[in-house]
Short mmCIF file of C-alpha atoms in Angstrom, two decimals:
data_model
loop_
_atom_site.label_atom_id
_atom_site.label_comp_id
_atom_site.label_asym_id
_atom_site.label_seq_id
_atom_site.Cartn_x
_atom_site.Cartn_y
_atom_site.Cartn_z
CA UNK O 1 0.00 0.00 0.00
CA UNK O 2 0.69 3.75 -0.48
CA UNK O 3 2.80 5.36 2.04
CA UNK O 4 0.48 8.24 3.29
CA UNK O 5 2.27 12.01 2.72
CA UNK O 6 4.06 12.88 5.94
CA UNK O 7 1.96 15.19 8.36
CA UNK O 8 -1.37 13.90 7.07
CA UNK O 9 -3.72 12.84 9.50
CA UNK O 10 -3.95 8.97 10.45
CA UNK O 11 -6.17 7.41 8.76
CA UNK O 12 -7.85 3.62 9.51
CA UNK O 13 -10.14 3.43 7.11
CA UNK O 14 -9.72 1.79 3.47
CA UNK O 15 -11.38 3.39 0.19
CA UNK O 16 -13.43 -0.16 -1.59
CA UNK O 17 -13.85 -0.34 -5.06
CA UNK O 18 -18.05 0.03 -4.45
CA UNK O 19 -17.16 3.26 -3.01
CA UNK O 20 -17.43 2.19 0.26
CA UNK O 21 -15.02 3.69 3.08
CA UNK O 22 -14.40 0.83 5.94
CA UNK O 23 -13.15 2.23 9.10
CA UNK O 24 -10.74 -1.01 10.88
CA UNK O 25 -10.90 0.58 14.30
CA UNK O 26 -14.78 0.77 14.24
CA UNK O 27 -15.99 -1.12 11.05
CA UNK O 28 -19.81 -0.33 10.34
CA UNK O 29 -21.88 -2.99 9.12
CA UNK O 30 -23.34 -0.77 6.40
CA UNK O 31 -19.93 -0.23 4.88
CA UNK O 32 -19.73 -3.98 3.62
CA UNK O 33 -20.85 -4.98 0.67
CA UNK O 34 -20.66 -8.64 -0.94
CA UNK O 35 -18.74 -7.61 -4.36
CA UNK O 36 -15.89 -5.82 -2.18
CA UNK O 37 -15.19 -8.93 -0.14
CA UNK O 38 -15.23 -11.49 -3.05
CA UNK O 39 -13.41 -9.08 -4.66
CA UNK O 40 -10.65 -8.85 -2.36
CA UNK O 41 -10.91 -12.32 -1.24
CA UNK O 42 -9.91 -13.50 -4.73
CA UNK O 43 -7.01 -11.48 -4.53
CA UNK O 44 -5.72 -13.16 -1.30
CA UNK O 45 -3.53 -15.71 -1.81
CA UNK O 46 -2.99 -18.66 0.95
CA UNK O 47 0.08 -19.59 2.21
CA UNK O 48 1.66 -15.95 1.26
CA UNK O 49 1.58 -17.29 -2.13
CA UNK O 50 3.91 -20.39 -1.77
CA UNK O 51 2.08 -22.56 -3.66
CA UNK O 52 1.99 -24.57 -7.05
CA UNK O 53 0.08 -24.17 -10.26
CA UNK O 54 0.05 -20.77 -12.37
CA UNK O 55 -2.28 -18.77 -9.91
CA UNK O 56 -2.28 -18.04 -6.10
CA UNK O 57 -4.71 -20.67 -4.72
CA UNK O 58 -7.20 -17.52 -3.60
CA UNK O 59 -8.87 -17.21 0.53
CA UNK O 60 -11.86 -17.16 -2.34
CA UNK O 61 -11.63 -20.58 -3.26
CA UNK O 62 -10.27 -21.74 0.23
CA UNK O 63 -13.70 -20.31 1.48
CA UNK O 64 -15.92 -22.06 -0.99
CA UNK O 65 -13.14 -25.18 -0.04
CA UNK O 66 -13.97 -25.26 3.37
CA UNK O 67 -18.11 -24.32 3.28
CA UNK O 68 -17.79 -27.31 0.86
CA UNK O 69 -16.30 -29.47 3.48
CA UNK O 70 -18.64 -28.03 6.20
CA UNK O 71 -21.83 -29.53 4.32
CA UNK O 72 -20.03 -32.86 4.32
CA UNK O 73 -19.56 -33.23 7.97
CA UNK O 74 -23.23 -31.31 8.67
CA UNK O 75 -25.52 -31.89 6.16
CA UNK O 76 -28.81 -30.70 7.87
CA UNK O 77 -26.95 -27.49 8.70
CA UNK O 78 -29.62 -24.50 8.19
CA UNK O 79 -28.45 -21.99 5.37
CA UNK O 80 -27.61 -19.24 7.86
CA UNK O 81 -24.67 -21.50 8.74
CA UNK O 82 -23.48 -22.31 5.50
CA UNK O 83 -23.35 -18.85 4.59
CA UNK O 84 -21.09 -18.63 8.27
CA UNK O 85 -18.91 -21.23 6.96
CA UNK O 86 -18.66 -19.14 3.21
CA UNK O 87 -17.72 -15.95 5.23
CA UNK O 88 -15.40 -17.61 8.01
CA UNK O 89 -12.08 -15.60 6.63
CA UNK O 90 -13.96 -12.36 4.77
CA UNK O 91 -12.02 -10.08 7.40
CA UNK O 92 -8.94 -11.08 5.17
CA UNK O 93 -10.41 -8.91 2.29
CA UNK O 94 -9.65 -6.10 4.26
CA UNK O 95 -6.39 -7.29 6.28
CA UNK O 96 -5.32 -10.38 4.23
CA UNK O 97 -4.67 -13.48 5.14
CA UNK O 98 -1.58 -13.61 7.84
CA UNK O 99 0.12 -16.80 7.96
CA UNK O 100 -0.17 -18.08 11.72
CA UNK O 101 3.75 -17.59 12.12
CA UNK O 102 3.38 -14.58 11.86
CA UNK O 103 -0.35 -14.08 13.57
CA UNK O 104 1.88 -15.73 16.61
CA UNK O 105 3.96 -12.67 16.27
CA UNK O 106 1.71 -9.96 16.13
CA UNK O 107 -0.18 -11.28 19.13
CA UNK O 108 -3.83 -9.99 20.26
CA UNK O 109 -4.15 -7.01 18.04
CA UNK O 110 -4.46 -8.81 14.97
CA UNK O 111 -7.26 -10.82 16.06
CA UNK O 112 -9.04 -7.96 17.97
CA UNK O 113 -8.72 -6.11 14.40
CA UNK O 114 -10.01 -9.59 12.66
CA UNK O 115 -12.93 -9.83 15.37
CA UNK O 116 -14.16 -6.42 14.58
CA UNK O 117 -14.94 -6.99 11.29
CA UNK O 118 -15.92 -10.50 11.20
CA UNK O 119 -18.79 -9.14 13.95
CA UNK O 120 -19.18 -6.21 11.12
CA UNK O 121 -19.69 -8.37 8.26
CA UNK O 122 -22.16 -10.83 10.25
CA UNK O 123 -24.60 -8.16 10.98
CA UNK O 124 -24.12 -7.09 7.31
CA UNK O 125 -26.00 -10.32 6.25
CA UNK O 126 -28.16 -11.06 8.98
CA UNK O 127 -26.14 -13.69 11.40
CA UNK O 128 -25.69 -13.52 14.95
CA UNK O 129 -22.23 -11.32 15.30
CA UNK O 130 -20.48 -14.52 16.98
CA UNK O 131 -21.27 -17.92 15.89
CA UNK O 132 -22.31 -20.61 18.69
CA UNK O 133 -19.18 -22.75 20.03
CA UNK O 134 -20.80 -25.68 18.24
CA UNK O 135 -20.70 -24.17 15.05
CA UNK O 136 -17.47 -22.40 15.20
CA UNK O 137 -15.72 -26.11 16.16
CA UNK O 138 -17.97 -27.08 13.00
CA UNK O 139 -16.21 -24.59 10.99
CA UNK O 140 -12.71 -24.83 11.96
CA UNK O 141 -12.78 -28.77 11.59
CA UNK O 142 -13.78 -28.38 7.91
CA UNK O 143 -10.73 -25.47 7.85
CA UNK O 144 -8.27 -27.76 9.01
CA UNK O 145 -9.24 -30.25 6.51
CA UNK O 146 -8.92 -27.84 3.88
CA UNK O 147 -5.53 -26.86 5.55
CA UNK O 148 -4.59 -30.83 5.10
CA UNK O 149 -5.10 -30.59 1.50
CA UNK O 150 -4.15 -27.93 0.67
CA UNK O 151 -0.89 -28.34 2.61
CA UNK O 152 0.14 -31.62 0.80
CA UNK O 153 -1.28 -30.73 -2.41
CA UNK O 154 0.30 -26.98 -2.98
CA UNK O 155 2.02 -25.78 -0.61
CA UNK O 156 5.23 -28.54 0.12
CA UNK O 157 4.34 -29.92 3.40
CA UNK O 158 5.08 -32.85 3.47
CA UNK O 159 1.96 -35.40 5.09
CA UNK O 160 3.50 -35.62 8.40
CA UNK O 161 4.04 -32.25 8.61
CA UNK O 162 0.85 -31.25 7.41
CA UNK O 163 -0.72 -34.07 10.50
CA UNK O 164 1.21 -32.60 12.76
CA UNK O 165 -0.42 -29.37 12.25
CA UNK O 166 -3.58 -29.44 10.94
CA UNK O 167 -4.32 -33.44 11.91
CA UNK O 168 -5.07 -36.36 9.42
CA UNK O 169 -8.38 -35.98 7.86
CA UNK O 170 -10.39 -39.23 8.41
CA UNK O 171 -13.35 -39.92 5.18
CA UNK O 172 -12.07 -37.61 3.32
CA UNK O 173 -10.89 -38.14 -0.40
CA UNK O 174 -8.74 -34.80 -2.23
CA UNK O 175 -10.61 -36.49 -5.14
CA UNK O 176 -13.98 -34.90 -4.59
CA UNK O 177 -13.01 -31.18 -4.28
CA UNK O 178 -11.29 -28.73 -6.37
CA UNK O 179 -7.46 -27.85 -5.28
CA UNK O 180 -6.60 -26.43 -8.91
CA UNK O 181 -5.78 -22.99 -8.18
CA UNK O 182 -8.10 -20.82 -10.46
CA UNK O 183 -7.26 -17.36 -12.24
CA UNK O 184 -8.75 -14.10 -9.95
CA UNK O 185 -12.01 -13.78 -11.87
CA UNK O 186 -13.04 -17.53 -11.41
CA UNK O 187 -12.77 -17.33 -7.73
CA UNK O 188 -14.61 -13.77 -7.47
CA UNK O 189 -17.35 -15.03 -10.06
CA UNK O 190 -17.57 -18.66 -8.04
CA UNK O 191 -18.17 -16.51 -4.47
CA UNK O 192 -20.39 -14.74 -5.56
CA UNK O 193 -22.51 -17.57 -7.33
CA UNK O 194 -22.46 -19.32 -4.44
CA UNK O 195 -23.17 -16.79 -1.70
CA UNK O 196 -26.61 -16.18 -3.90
CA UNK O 197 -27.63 -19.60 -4.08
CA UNK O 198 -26.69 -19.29 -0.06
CA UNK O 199 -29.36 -15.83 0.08
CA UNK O 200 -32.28 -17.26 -1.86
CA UNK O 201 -32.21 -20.58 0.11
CA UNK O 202 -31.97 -18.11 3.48
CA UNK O 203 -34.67 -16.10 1.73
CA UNK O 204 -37.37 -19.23 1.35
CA UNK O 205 -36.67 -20.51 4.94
CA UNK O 206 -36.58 -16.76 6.48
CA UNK O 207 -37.73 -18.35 9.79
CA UNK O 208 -34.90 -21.46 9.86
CA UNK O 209 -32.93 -21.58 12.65
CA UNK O 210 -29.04 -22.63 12.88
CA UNK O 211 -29.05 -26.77 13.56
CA UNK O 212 -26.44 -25.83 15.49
CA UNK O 213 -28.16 -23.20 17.95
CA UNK O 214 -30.64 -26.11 18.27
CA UNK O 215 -28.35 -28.62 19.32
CA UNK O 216 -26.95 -26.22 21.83
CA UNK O 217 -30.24 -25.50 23.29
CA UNK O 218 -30.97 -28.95 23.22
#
């Protein structure tokens, strides 16, 4: 990014292509719109770009990786989750996506930063700012299985490496999903397609409830 001129004031917000301005200290809700994150997101590349194949492997199609995986290990799961699981990382269309070396660096004020606006963005569209604990373990189970994958697949680790980090992923084939990193439109147009098929399924079951608030209550 652009160095600011010396003696401006500071500024913490970001100027999105929709025209939006996103403040990172206090991030509005009404400053988020769907075409800036998928089109940031598909400019993200995982693993700081240390991957094969001749484009980044995008958060973009990491997201639509893992929401994938998420419907495979909870298949009654109400559409207000799956569009949880599509938007786990969309803070990293504003901040990027920090490899967790360095996330162990920075300490809490990267993830008080990536809290903000992942509380922003789920009052954009309608979900509860935090997800429950069951859901959230939901999520990250079906991240770490992408992680696996991913891992072994692009980015050199070799498979006891990747266990050791990210665990061994048990009924799962590589087979059945798509690791082929994609060019920058794909993976906007793909998010996009699939976070609308997410909205009209939310908007004919207006009243359904997370299975996973259920189960909690339960």
């Amino acid at each position: 990014m652009a160095a600011d001129r010396t003696g401006a004031p500071p500024r913490a917000w970001q100027r999105m292509l929709s025209g939006r301005r996103l403040d990172l200290l206090d991030p509005s809700p009404l400053d988020i719109e769907i075409s800036d994150i998928a089109h940031g997101l598909a400019r993200v590349a995982r693993w700081n770009g240390q991957t094969s194949g001749e484009h980044a492997f995008s958060v973009a199609q990491h997201s639509l990786l893992v929401e994938a995986l998420f419907n495979e290990l909870a298949p009654a799961a109400s559409a207000d989750d799956q569009l949880a699981a599509l938007l786990h990382d969309a803070p990293e269309y504003v901040i990027g996506d920090m490899i967790s070396p360095f996330k162990s660096v920075m300490g809490g004020s990267y993830k008080d930063c990536e809290l903000r606006l992942q509380r922003a963005i789920h009052l954009r569209f309608s979900l509860p700012p935090e997800p429950s604990a069951a859901l959230r373990k939901e999520i990250k189970r079906a991240d770490q299985i992408a992680a696996y994958f991913e891992a072994t697949l692009l980015a050199g680790f070799s498979t006891a490496e990747a266990t050791e980090f990210f665990g061994r992923p048990r009924g799962f084939s590589a087979e059945r999903f798509d690791f082929t990193p994609r060019s920058v439109t794909w993976a906007q147009n793909a998010f996009l397609k699939r976070f609308s098929a997410i909205e009209a399924k939310r908007q004919s079951f207006p009243a359904a409830q997370s299975t996973f608030e259920e189960e909690t209550r339960a």
